[in-house]
Amino acid sequence: MSRSRPPAYVDHRFTVHDVLDPRWLQLSFAVSFAFAMGLLAVGGATLEPASLLGAASLLCLAVTAVVMVLPWPRVPRPVAVLVPVLDIGALGLCALDPAGWAVAPLLVLPVLWMAGTYYRVGAIGAGLAALLLFGLPSTAYLGTDGGTLAWSVLVPLAVTALGLAFVEGIDRLNVDRDELGRQRVALHAAARTIAEQRRFADAILDTVDVGLVLLDHTGAIRTMNDQLEAFMRQAFPRGRSAEDFFAYDVDGVTVLAREEMPEQRAIRGEEFDDCLIWVGEDPKGRRALSVSARTVRDESGGLVGATLAYKDVTEFVRALRVKDEFVASVSHELRTPLTSIRGYVDLVLDGNDVGEDSRAFLRVAARNGERLQRLVADLLHTVQTDAGSLHMIREPADLAAVVRDSVDTARSAAEAAGLELTCETPGELWAVVDGQRIAQVVDNLISNAVKYTPSGSVHVSLAVEDRVQIEVTDTGIGIDSMDRDHLFTRFYRARHAQDQSIQGVGLGLSIIKSIVESHGGRIEVESEVGRGSRFQVRLPLDLLRPDVPRARSNELSRPTA
Ligand code: ADP
């Protein structure tokens, strides 16, 4: 928007000259006068130049002729006021003729003219002029007989009142006009501020490397920045309304349905973050965009539009892929030699030809080999989960046996740590699950409980209520509420665990979560620092085999110590 000046609002009082050229004012008086003379002539009055009416007509004609040639509006105001005064004089001349009194109503025109130009002074001045040039001469000339005296006084009075009322009207008009003028100035200033802010907003929009768009409720674009236009050109090279477009789902291959495009979802009222899509016709040059959307609503909550932000995360996604591929291949490469090392160490340990010292060293090697194997398996699991290639083998498995086996496996570690390990399960509980992975969940929870419990007990239970529920409760160090929200995040370790130098890499719980969720379940934790923790795995009831009677599932085996 150009820096235009504010409208010329000049605070001066309005006059009739602002609206009407004096030439028009005089012309309208002259026409009315001529019409009045015509009517009088029809009534028998004489208009000869020597008569009063004739002289008045000549005076009116002369004034009109002069007004027509005067260089308005450069004529000084005192001169201008002479015109209506002379008009009143012409009417006064008429009033000297008894028949000419009829022109009295024409006084209205010069009176309004004067009042409209000089306000109250003009109105009173016009009244005085009417008295001196119209009322008094006619009374003096015609006498006070009949109504002449009354007319001579009342007519000037009436026109003065009329002039004053007119001035009052003009005053009100002026007040309104002033207010309007001020509002116009304020409006202009507001429009300028809006335009300036818009320029700032446009500059900001075009500075950021994020594509931004604002849509109205119909999905039409209200505003967007250059970056977004560039993204859109990749997705819709032949225009947004063209049949073919190049937007793909998170895998970079599946074409997105139009209604699944982020903009369409946002216009339906959805809000989301980090929705990953790929755009671009050429598979090699495709860009990954992370899209976030927020809806815009009016005071009553109705949807009026949506804003979307598109961030180019191609390099990041590629780097993640490279990292995953790297971790996956390294883990694969490590797994085989590790299995072989562990196998041979176990073989040597099983033999009798090793001295006690060497046996102790070999046990350390075996323990660390086992840890390394677990770590490699965890890393591989993480990569597979990310790639969506985590393979689940669901078969009927006895969950009770799975839990008891895990408890038995952990028993020696618990005893070594001086902990009491108890278990409470039904006799058997068959469910269609990936038994090995569920065992991995329970193993991990029990080994964590043992690891993070310096003294006291660990209790494991399996029960069926509204869900299948596996609980591992310990009396250990507990988890701070600040840590609890991040516990299932990869590589996250609670402050307490790190402070006490308890070994771990922070992958176990994230893996457990992915396994439990892939069975349609969820995992929850309750904990108090210094008092212990309770991890609860809840699996849906429909995993239970229908042919296994519920009563049997609920039969609890005796707690084992
Ligand atoms: P890791 O045990 O290898 O560090 P996990 O993912 O299994 O990794 O656990 C993440 C973090 O959760 C641990 O570092 C620890 O701080 C906390 N944690 C897990 N289980 C317990 C528990 N039973 N008691 C206290 N803290 C725990």
Coordinates of C-alpha atoms and ligand atoms in Angstrom, one line a residue:
M1 CA 0.0 0.0 0.0
S2 CA 1.4 3.4 -0.9
R3 CA 2.0 5.8 2.0
S4 CA -0.9 8.1 1.1
R5 CA -1.6 11.2 3.1
P6 CA -4.6 11.2 5.4
P7 CA -7.7 12.7 4.0
A8 CA -7.6 16.5 4.1
Y9 CA -9.8 17.0 7.1
V10 CA -10.0 20.7 7.7
D11 CA -11.7 21.8 10.8
H12 CA -13.6 24.8 9.5
R13 CA -17.3 25.6 9.8
F14 CA -19.4 24.8 6.9
T15 CA -21.1 27.6 5.0
V16 CA -23.8 27.6 2.2
H17 CA -21.0 28.7 -0.1
D18 CA -19.3 25.3 0.5
V19 CA -22.4 23.7 -1.0
L20 CA -23.8 26.2 -3.5
D21 CA -22.0 28.7 -5.7
P22 CA -23.3 32.2 -5.0
R23 CA -24.3 32.4 -8.7
W24 CA -26.7 29.6 -8.2
L25 CA -28.1 31.2 -5.0
Q26 CA -28.7 34.5 -6.8
L27 CA -30.1 32.8 -9.9
S28 CA -32.6 30.9 -7.8
F29 CA -33.6 34.1 -6.1
A30 CA -33.9 35.9 -9.4
V31 CA -36.1 33.1 -10.9
S32 CA -38.3 33.1 -7.8
F33 CA -38.5 36.9 -8.0
A34 CA -39.4 36.8 -11.7
F35 CA -42.1 34.1 -11.0
A36 CA -43.5 36.3 -8.3
M37 CA -43.6 39.3 -10.6
G38 CA -45.3 37.2 -13.3
L39 CA -48.0 36.2 -10.8
L40 CA -48.4 39.8 -9.7
A41 CA -48.7 40.9 -13.4
V42 CA -51.3 38.3 -13.9
G43 CA -53.1 39.8 -10.9
G44 CA -53.1 43.2 -12.7
A45 CA -50.0 44.8 -11.2
T46 CA -48.0 47.1 -13.4
L47 CA -44.3 46.2 -14.0
E48 CA -43.3 49.3 -16.0
P49 CA -39.8 50.5 -15.2
A50 CA -41.1 53.7 -13.6
S51 CA -43.3 51.6 -11.2
L52 CA -42.1 50.3 -7.8
L53 CA -42.3 46.7 -9.0
G54 CA -40.5 47.6 -12.2
A55 CA -37.7 49.3 -10.3
A56 CA -37.4 46.4 -8.0
S57 CA -37.2 44.0 -11.0
L58 CA -34.5 46.2 -12.5
L59 CA -32.6 46.2 -9.2
C60 CA -32.9 42.3 -9.0
L61 CA -31.8 42.0 -12.6
A62 CA -28.8 44.3 -12.0
V63 CA -27.7 42.4 -8.9
T64 CA -28.0 39.1 -10.7
A65 CA -26.0 40.4 -13.7
V66 CA -23.2 41.6 -11.4
V67 CA -23.2 38.3 -9.4
M68 CA -22.8 36.4 -12.6
V69 CA -19.7 38.2 -13.7
L70 CA -18.0 38.4 -10.2
P71 CA -14.9 36.1 -9.8
W72 CA -16.3 33.9 -7.1
P73 CA -15.0 32.5 -4.8
R74 CA -12.2 35.2 -4.7
V75 CA -14.8 37.8 -3.8
P76 CA -14.2 39.1 -0.2
R77 CA -16.9 38.1 2.2
P78 CA -18.1 41.6 3.0
V79 CA -18.8 42.1 -0.7
A80 CA -20.6 38.8 -0.9
V81 CA -22.9 39.8 1.9
L82 CA -24.1 42.8 -0.1
V83 CA -25.8 40.5 -2.6
P84 CA -28.5 39.1 -0.2
V85 CA -28.8 42.6 1.4
L86 CA -29.5 44.1 -2.1
D87 CA -32.0 41.2 -2.7
I88 CA -33.8 42.2 0.6
G89 CA -33.7 45.8 -0.7
A90 CA -35.4 44.7 -4.0
L91 CA -38.1 43.0 -2.0
G92 CA -38.4 46.1 0.2
L93 CA -39.0 48.2 -3.0
C94 CA -41.8 45.8 -4.0
A95 CA -43.3 46.1 -0.5
L96 CA -43.8 49.8 -1.0
D97 CA -46.5 48.8 -3.5
P98 CA -49.6 47.5 -1.6
A99 CA -49.8 44.6 -4.1
G100 CA -46.1 43.9 -3.8
W101 CA -46.4 42.7 -0.1
A102 CA -47.1 39.4 -1.6
V103 CA -43.3 38.9 -2.3
A104 CA -42.6 38.8 1.5
P105 CA -42.1 34.9 1.5
L106 CA -39.1 35.5 -0.9
L107 CA -37.3 37.0 2.0
V108 CA -36.6 33.5 3.1
L109 CA -34.0 33.1 0.3
P110 CA -31.6 36.0 1.2
V111 CA -32.1 35.3 4.9
L112 CA -31.0 31.7 4.7
W113 CA -28.1 32.8 2.5
M114 CA -26.9 35.2 5.1
A115 CA -27.5 32.9 8.1
G116 CA -25.8 30.1 6.2
T117 CA -22.7 32.3 5.6
Y118 CA -22.4 34.3 8.8
Y119 CA -24.4 32.1 11.2
R120 CA -26.1 33.9 14.1
V121 CA -24.7 37.3 13.1
G122 CA -25.9 36.6 9.6
A123 CA -29.4 35.6 10.8
I124 CA -29.8 38.6 13.0
G125 CA -28.3 40.8 10.4
A126 CA -30.7 39.5 7.8
G127 CA -33.6 40.1 10.3
L128 CA -32.4 43.7 10.7
A129 CA -32.0 44.2 7.0
A130 CA -35.6 42.9 6.6
L131 CA -36.8 45.3 9.2
L132 CA -34.8 48.3 7.8
L133 CA -35.3 47.7 4.1
F134 CA -38.6 45.9 4.1
G135 CA -40.7 46.5 7.2
L136 CA -40.0 50.1 8.1
P137 CA -40.0 51.7 4.7
S138 CA -43.3 50.1 3.8
T139 CA -44.9 51.2 7.1
A140 CA -43.5 54.7 6.6
Y141 CA -44.7 54.8 3.0
L142 CA -48.0 53.0 3.3
G143 CA -48.9 54.0 6.9
T144 CA -49.7 51.8 9.8
D145 CA -53.2 51.1 8.6
G146 CA -54.6 47.6 8.6
G147 CA -52.1 44.9 9.0
T148 CA -49.2 46.9 7.5
L149 CA -47.6 47.6 10.9
A150 CA -48.0 44.1 12.2
W151 CA -46.6 42.7 8.9
S152 CA -43.7 45.0 9.0
V153 CA -42.6 43.8 12.4
L154 CA -43.7 40.2 12.2
V155 CA -42.1 39.4 8.9
P156 CA -38.5 40.5 10.0
L157 CA -39.1 38.7 13.3
A158 CA -40.2 35.5 11.5
V159 CA -37.3 35.5 9.1
T160 CA -34.8 36.1 12.0
A161 CA -36.2 33.1 13.8
L162 CA -36.0 31.1 10.6
G163 CA -32.4 32.1 10.1
L164 CA -31.5 31.2 13.7
A165 CA -33.2 27.8 13.3
F166 CA -31.3 27.3 10.1
V167 CA -28.0 28.1 11.9
E168 CA -28.9 25.6 14.6
G169 CA -29.3 23.0 12.0
I170 CA -26.0 23.9 10.4
D171 CA -24.3 23.7 13.8
R172 CA -25.6 20.1 14.3
L173 CA -24.5 19.3 10.8
N174 CA -21.0 20.7 11.6
V175 CA -20.7 18.6 14.7
D176 CA -21.7 15.5 12.8
R177 CA -19.3 16.4 10.0
D178 CA -16.4 17.0 12.5
E179 CA -17.1 13.6 14.1
L180 CA -17.2 12.0 10.7
G181 CA -13.9 13.7 9.8
R182 CA -12.2 12.5 12.9
Q183 CA -13.5 9.0 12.3
R184 CA -12.2 9.1 8.7
V185 CA -8.8 10.1 10.0
A186 CA -8.8 7.3 12.6
L187 CA -10.0 4.9 10.0
H188 CA -7.2 5.9 7.6
A189 CA -4.7 5.5 10.4
A190 CA -6.1 2.1 11.3
A191 CA -6.0 1.0 7.6
R192 CA -2.4 2.2 7.4
T193 CA -1.4 0.2 10.6
I194 CA -3.1 -2.9 9.2
A195 CA -1.3 -2.5 5.9
E196 CA 2.0 -2.1 7.7
Q197 CA 1.4 -5.1 9.9
R198 CA 0.4 -7.1 6.9
R199 CA 3.7 -6.1 5.2
F200 CA 5.6 -7.2 8.4
A201 CA 3.7 -10.5 8.5
D202 CA 4.4 -11.1 4.8
A203 CA 8.1 -10.4 5.4
I204 CA 8.2 -12.8 8.4
L205 CA 6.3 -15.4 6.4
D206 CA 8.8 -15.2 3.6
T207 CA 11.8 -15.2 5.9
V208 CA 11.1 -18.6 7.6
D209 CA 12.0 -21.7 5.8
V210 CA 8.8 -23.3 6.9
G211 CA 5.9 -23.4 4.4
L212 CA 2.9 -21.7 6.0
V213 CA -0.7 -21.4 4.7
L214 CA -3.9 -20.0 6.1
L215 CA -7.1 -21.5 4.8
D216 CA -10.7 -20.3 5.2
H217 CA -13.4 -22.8 6.2
T218 CA -14.0 -23.7 2.5
G219 CA -10.4 -24.7 2.1
A220 CA -9.6 -21.7 -0.1
I221 CA -6.1 -20.2 0.5
R222 CA -6.3 -16.9 2.4
T223 CA -2.5 -16.4 2.5
M224 CA 0.6 -18.5 2.0
N225 CA 4.3 -17.9 1.8
D226 CA 6.9 -18.5 -1.0
Q227 CA 8.2 -21.6 0.7
L228 CA 4.8 -23.2 0.7
E229 CA 4.3 -22.3 -2.9
A230 CA 7.5 -24.1 -3.7
F231 CA 6.3 -27.3 -1.9
M232 CA 2.9 -27.1 -3.6
R233 CA 4.6 -26.9 -7.0
Q234 CA 6.2 -30.2 -6.2
A235 CA 3.0 -31.8 -5.1
F236 CA 0.8 -30.2 -7.8
P237 CA 3.0 -29.4 -10.7
R238 CA 0.0 -29.1 -13.0
G239 CA -2.1 -27.0 -10.6
R240 CA -4.0 -27.7 -7.4
S241 CA -7.2 -28.6 -9.2
A242 CA -5.4 -31.0 -11.7
E243 CA -6.3 -34.6 -11.5
D244 CA -2.8 -35.9 -11.0
F245 CA -0.8 -34.8 -8.0
F246 CA 2.3 -36.2 -6.3
A247 CA 1.8 -36.5 -2.5
Y248 CA 2.6 -39.8 -0.8
D249 CA 2.1 -41.4 2.6
V250 CA 4.8 -41.8 5.2
D251 CA 6.4 -44.7 3.2
G252 CA 7.0 -42.4 0.3
V253 CA 5.2 -44.8 -2.1
T254 CA 1.5 -45.0 -1.3
V255 CA -0.3 -42.2 -3.0
L256 CA -2.3 -40.0 -0.5
A257 CA -6.0 -39.9 -1.1
R258 CA -7.2 -36.3 -1.6
E259 CA -9.3 -36.4 1.6
E260 CA -6.2 -37.6 3.5
M261 CA -4.1 -34.6 2.4
P262 CA -3.2 -32.5 5.5
E263 CA -5.2 -29.5 4.2
Q264 CA -8.4 -31.5 3.8
R265 CA -7.9 -33.0 7.3
A266 CA -7.4 -29.6 8.8
I267 CA -10.5 -28.2 7.1
R268 CA -12.5 -31.0 8.7
G269 CA -11.4 -29.7 12.1
E270 CA -8.5 -32.0 12.8
E271 CA -5.4 -30.7 14.6
F272 CA -2.2 -32.7 14.4
D273 CA 1.6 -32.5 14.6
D274 CA 4.5 -34.1 12.7
C275 CA 2.3 -35.8 10.1
L276 CA 4.9 -37.0 7.6
I277 CA 4.2 -36.9 3.8
W278 CA 6.4 -37.0 0.7
V279 CA 5.9 -34.8 -2.3
G280 CA 7.4 -34.8 -5.8
E281 CA 7.0 -36.5 -9.1
D282 CA 10.5 -37.9 -9.3
P283 CA 11.0 -40.7 -6.7
K284 CA 14.6 -39.7 -6.3
G285 CA 13.9 -36.0 -5.8
R286 CA 10.9 -36.5 -3.4
R287 CA 10.9 -34.3 -0.3
A288 CA 9.7 -35.3 3.1
L289 CA 7.5 -32.8 4.8
S290 CA 6.5 -32.8 8.4
V291 CA 3.1 -31.1 8.7
S292 CA 1.4 -29.5 11.7
A293 CA -2.2 -28.1 11.6
R294 CA -4.2 -25.9 13.9
T295 CA -7.8 -24.9 13.5
V296 CA -9.0 -21.3 13.7
R297 CA -12.4 -20.9 15.4
D298 CA -14.8 -18.0 16.2
E299 CA -16.1 -17.0 19.6
S300 CA -18.8 -19.6 19.4
G301 CA -16.3 -22.4 18.5
G302 CA -17.3 -22.6 14.8
L303 CA -14.6 -23.5 12.4
V304 CA -13.5 -20.4 10.4
G305 CA -10.3 -21.7 8.9
A306 CA -7.0 -23.5 9.6
T307 CA -3.3 -22.8 9.6
L308 CA -0.7 -25.4 8.4
A309 CA 3.0 -25.5 8.7
Y310 CA 5.1 -27.6 6.4
K311 CA 8.7 -28.3 7.3
D312 CA 11.1 -29.9 5.0
V313 CA 12.6 -32.9 6.9
T314 CA 14.0 -34.8 4.0
E315 CA 17.6 -34.7 5.2
F316 CA 16.6 -35.6 8.7
V317 CA 14.5 -38.6 7.5
R318 CA 17.3 -39.8 5.2
A319 CA 19.8 -39.5 8.1
L320 CA 17.4 -41.5 10.3
R321 CA 17.2 -44.2 7.7
V322 CA 20.9 -44.3 7.3
K323 CA 21.2 -44.6 11.1
D324 CA 18.7 -47.4 11.2
E325 CA 20.3 -49.2 8.4
F326 CA 23.7 -48.8 10.0
V327 CA 22.4 -50.0 13.4
A328 CA 20.6 -52.9 11.8
S329 CA 23.6 -54.1 9.8
V330 CA 26.0 -53.6 12.7
S331 CA 23.7 -55.5 15.0
H332 CA 23.4 -58.3 12.5
E333 CA 27.1 -58.5 12.0
L334 CA 27.7 -58.6 15.8
R335 CA 25.1 -61.2 16.5
T336 CA 26.7 -64.1 14.8
P337 CA 30.3 -63.8 16.2
L338 CA 28.7 -63.0 19.6
T339 CA 26.6 -66.2 19.6
S340 CA 29.7 -68.2 18.7
I341 CA 31.9 -66.5 21.4
R342 CA 29.2 -67.3 24.0
G343 CA 28.8 -70.8 22.8
Y344 CA 32.5 -71.6 23.1
V345 CA 32.8 -69.9 26.5
D346 CA 29.9 -72.0 27.7
L347 CA 31.5 -75.1 26.2
V348 CA 34.7 -74.4 28.0
L349 CA 32.9 -73.7 31.3
D350 CA 31.0 -77.0 31.0
G351 CA 34.4 -78.9 30.7
N352 CA 36.4 -80.0 33.8
D353 CA 39.8 -79.1 32.5
V354 CA 39.6 -75.4 33.6
G355 CA 41.1 -74.1 36.8
E356 CA 39.0 -72.2 39.3
D357 CA 40.7 -68.8 38.5
S358 CA 40.1 -69.3 34.7
R359 CA 36.6 -70.4 35.4
A360 CA 35.9 -67.1 37.3
F361 CA 37.3 -65.1 34.4
L362 CA 35.3 -67.1 31.9
R363 CA 32.1 -66.5 33.9
V364 CA 32.8 -62.7 33.7
A365 CA 33.3 -63.1 29.9
A366 CA 30.1 -65.1 29.6
R367 CA 28.1 -62.6 31.7
N368 CA 29.3 -59.7 29.6
G369 CA 28.8 -61.6 26.4
E370 CA 25.2 -62.1 27.5
R371 CA 24.8 -58.4 28.2
L372 CA 26.2 -57.6 24.8
Q373 CA 23.9 -60.0 23.1
R374 CA 20.9 -58.5 24.9
L375 CA 22.0 -55.0 23.9
V376 CA 22.4 -56.1 20.2
A377 CA 18.9 -57.7 20.3
D378 CA 17.4 -54.6 21.8
L379 CA 19.0 -52.4 19.1
L380 CA 17.7 -54.7 16.4
H381 CA 14.3 -54.7 17.9
T382 CA 14.2 -50.9 18.0
V383 CA 15.2 -50.6 14.4
Q384 CA 12.6 -53.2 13.4
T385 CA 9.9 -51.4 15.3
D386 CA 10.8 -48.1 13.6
A387 CA 10.8 -49.7 10.2
G388 CA 7.4 -51.3 10.9
S389 CA 9.0 -54.7 10.3
L390 CA 8.7 -56.1 13.8
H391 CA 7.5 -59.6 13.2
M392 CA 5.0 -61.1 15.6
I393 CA 4.2 -64.8 15.7
R394 CA 0.9 -65.2 17.5
E395 CA 0.1 -68.7 18.8
P396 CA -1.7 -70.1 21.7
A397 CA 0.6 -69.7 24.7
D398 CA 0.1 -70.4 28.4
L399 CA 0.7 -67.0 30.0
A400 CA 0.8 -68.4 33.5
A401 CA 3.7 -70.7 32.4
V402 CA 5.4 -67.7 30.7
V403 CA 5.3 -65.7 33.9
R404 CA 6.4 -68.5 36.1
D405 CA 9.4 -69.3 33.7
S406 CA 10.4 -65.6 33.9
V407 CA 10.3 -65.7 37.6
D408 CA 12.3 -68.9 37.8
T409 CA 14.9 -67.4 35.4
A410 CA 15.3 -64.3 37.7
R411 CA 15.4 -66.3 40.9
S412 CA 19.1 -66.7 41.1
A413 CA 19.7 -63.0 40.4
A414 CA 17.1 -62.1 43.1
E415 CA 18.7 -64.4 45.6
A416 CA 22.2 -63.0 44.8
A417 CA 20.8 -59.6 45.5
G418 CA 19.1 -60.8 48.8
L419 CA 15.6 -60.1 47.5
E420 CA 12.5 -62.1 48.2
L421 CA 10.8 -63.0 44.8
T422 CA 7.2 -64.1 44.9
C423 CA 4.8 -65.1 42.2
E424 CA 1.0 -65.5 41.9
T425 CA -0.5 -66.9 38.8
P426 CA -3.5 -69.0 37.7
G427 CA -2.8 -72.7 37.0
E428 CA -2.8 -71.9 33.4
L429 CA -4.0 -69.0 31.2
W430 CA -4.0 -69.6 27.5
A431 CA -3.9 -66.7 25.1
V432 CA -3.1 -66.1 21.5
V433 CA 0.0 -64.0 21.8
D434 CA 3.7 -64.0 20.7
G435 CA 4.8 -66.0 23.7
Q436 CA 8.5 -65.2 23.3
R437 CA 7.9 -61.5 23.1
I438 CA 5.5 -61.6 26.1
A439 CA 8.2 -63.5 27.9
Q440 CA 10.7 -60.7 26.9
V441 CA 8.3 -58.2 28.5
V442 CA 8.0 -60.1 31.8
D443 CA 11.7 -60.9 31.9
N444 CA 12.5 -57.2 31.4
L445 CA 10.1 -56.0 34.1
I446 CA 11.4 -58.5 36.6
S447 CA 15.0 -57.9 35.8
N448 CA 14.4 -54.1 36.2
A449 CA 12.6 -54.7 39.5
V450 CA 15.6 -56.8 40.8
K451 CA 18.1 -54.3 39.4
Y452 CA 16.4 -51.2 41.0
T453 CA 15.6 -52.8 44.3
P454 CA 18.5 -52.6 46.8
S455 CA 16.6 -54.6 49.5
G456 CA 13.1 -56.0 50.1
S457 CA 11.0 -57.9 47.7
V458 CA 9.7 -58.3 44.2
H459 CA 6.2 -59.6 43.6
V460 CA 4.9 -60.8 40.2
S461 CA 1.3 -61.6 39.5
L462 CA -1.0 -62.6 36.6
A463 CA -4.7 -62.2 36.9
V464 CA -7.8 -61.8 34.7
E465 CA -10.3 -59.0 35.5
D466 CA -11.6 -56.7 32.9
R467 CA -8.3 -57.3 31.2
V468 CA -5.4 -59.7 31.4
Q469 CA -3.1 -58.1 33.9
I470 CA 0.5 -58.8 34.6
E471 CA 1.9 -56.9 37.5
V472 CA 5.5 -56.5 38.8
T473 CA 5.7 -54.8 42.1
D474 CA 9.0 -54.0 43.9
T475 CA 10.1 -52.2 47.1
G476 CA 13.0 -50.5 45.3
I477 CA 14.3 -47.0 44.6
G478 CA 11.1 -45.8 42.9
I479 CA 10.7 -43.3 40.1
D480 CA 10.4 -39.6 40.4
S481 CA 7.1 -38.1 38.9
M482 CA 9.2 -36.0 36.5
D483 CA 10.8 -39.1 35.1
R484 CA 7.6 -41.1 34.9
D485 CA 6.4 -39.3 31.7
H486 CA 9.6 -40.1 29.8
L487 CA 10.2 -43.6 31.1
F488 CA 9.1 -45.3 27.9
T489 CA 11.2 -43.0 25.7
R490 CA 14.2 -44.6 24.1
F491 CA 17.5 -44.2 25.9
Y492 CA 15.8 -42.4 28.8
R493 CA 17.1 -43.3 32.2
A494 CA 15.7 -41.9 35.4
R495 CA 17.9 -39.5 37.5
H496 CA 17.9 -41.9 40.5
A497 CA 19.2 -44.8 38.3
Q498 CA 22.0 -42.7 36.9
D499 CA 22.9 -41.2 40.3
Q500 CA 23.3 -44.7 41.7
S501 CA 25.3 -45.8 38.7
I502 CA 23.0 -48.7 38.0
Q503 CA 23.9 -50.2 34.6
G504 CA 21.5 -49.9 31.7
V505 CA 20.9 -48.1 28.4
G506 CA 17.3 -47.1 28.6
L507 CA 15.9 -49.3 25.8
G508 CA 14.0 -52.0 27.7
L509 CA 10.9 -50.1 28.6
S510 CA 10.5 -48.7 25.1
I511 CA 10.7 -52.2 23.7
I512 CA 8.2 -53.5 26.2
K513 CA 5.8 -50.8 25.3
S514 CA 6.0 -51.5 21.6
I515 CA 5.4 -55.3 22.2
V516 CA 2.5 -54.6 24.6
E517 CA 0.9 -52.1 22.1
S518 CA 1.3 -54.5 19.2
H519 CA -0.9 -56.9 21.2
G520 CA -3.5 -54.1 21.7
G521 CA -2.6 -53.6 25.3
R522 CA -1.0 -50.9 27.4
I523 CA 1.5 -50.5 30.2
E524 CA 1.2 -48.3 33.2
V525 CA 3.4 -47.4 36.1
E526 CA 2.8 -46.3 39.7
S527 CA 5.7 -45.4 41.8
E528 CA 7.0 -43.5 44.8
V529 CA 10.6 -42.5 45.3
G530 CA 12.2 -44.6 48.0
R531 CA 9.2 -46.9 48.4
G532 CA 9.0 -48.9 45.2
S533 CA 7.2 -49.2 41.8
R534 CA 4.4 -51.2 40.2
F535 CA 4.4 -51.9 36.5
Q536 CA 1.1 -53.1 35.1
V537 CA 0.7 -54.7 31.7
R538 CA -2.9 -54.8 30.6
L539 CA -3.8 -57.0 27.6
P540 CA -7.2 -57.2 26.0
L541 CA -9.5 -60.1 27.0
D542 CA -10.1 -61.2 23.4
L543 CA -6.5 -62.5 23.3
L544 CA -7.7 -65.3 25.6
R545 CA -8.5 -68.5 23.8
P546 CA -12.3 -68.9 23.7
D547 CA -12.1 -72.7 24.4
V548 CA -10.4 -72.2 27.8
P549 CA -13.1 -71.9 30.5
R550 CA -12.8 -68.6 32.5
A551 CA -13.2 -70.3 35.9
R552 CA -10.1 -72.3 35.2
S553 CA -8.2 -69.2 34.2
N554 CA -8.9 -67.6 37.5
E555 CA -7.8 -70.5 39.7
L556 CA -4.8 -69.1 41.4
S557 CA -1.7 -71.2 42.1
R558 CA -0.3 -70.7 45.5
P559 CA 2.3 -68.0 45.9
T560 CA 5.7 -69.4 45.5
A561 CA 8.7 -68.1 47.3
Ligands
ADP1 P1 17.5 -49.6 31.6 O1 17.0 -50.4 32.8 O2 18.4 -50.4 30.7 O3 18.1 -48.3 32.0 P2 14.7 -49.4 30.9 O4 14.1 -48.9 29.6 O5 14.4 -50.8 31.2 O6 16.3 -49.2 30.7 O7 14.3 -48.5 32.0 C1 14.4 -47.1 31.8 C2 14.6 -46.4 33.2 O8 13.4 -46.6 34.0 C3 15.7 -47.0 34.0 O9 16.9 -46.4 33.6 C4 15.2 -46.6 35.4 O10 15.6 -45.3 35.7 C5 13.7 -46.7 35.3 N1 13.2 -47.9 35.8 C6 12.7 -49.0 35.2 N2 12.2 -49.9 36.0 C7 12.4 -49.5 37.3 C8 12.1 -50.0 38.6 N3 11.5 -51.1 38.7 N4 12.3 -49.2 39.6 C9 12.9 -48.0 39.4 N5 13.2 -47.4 38.2 C10 13.0 -48.2 37.2

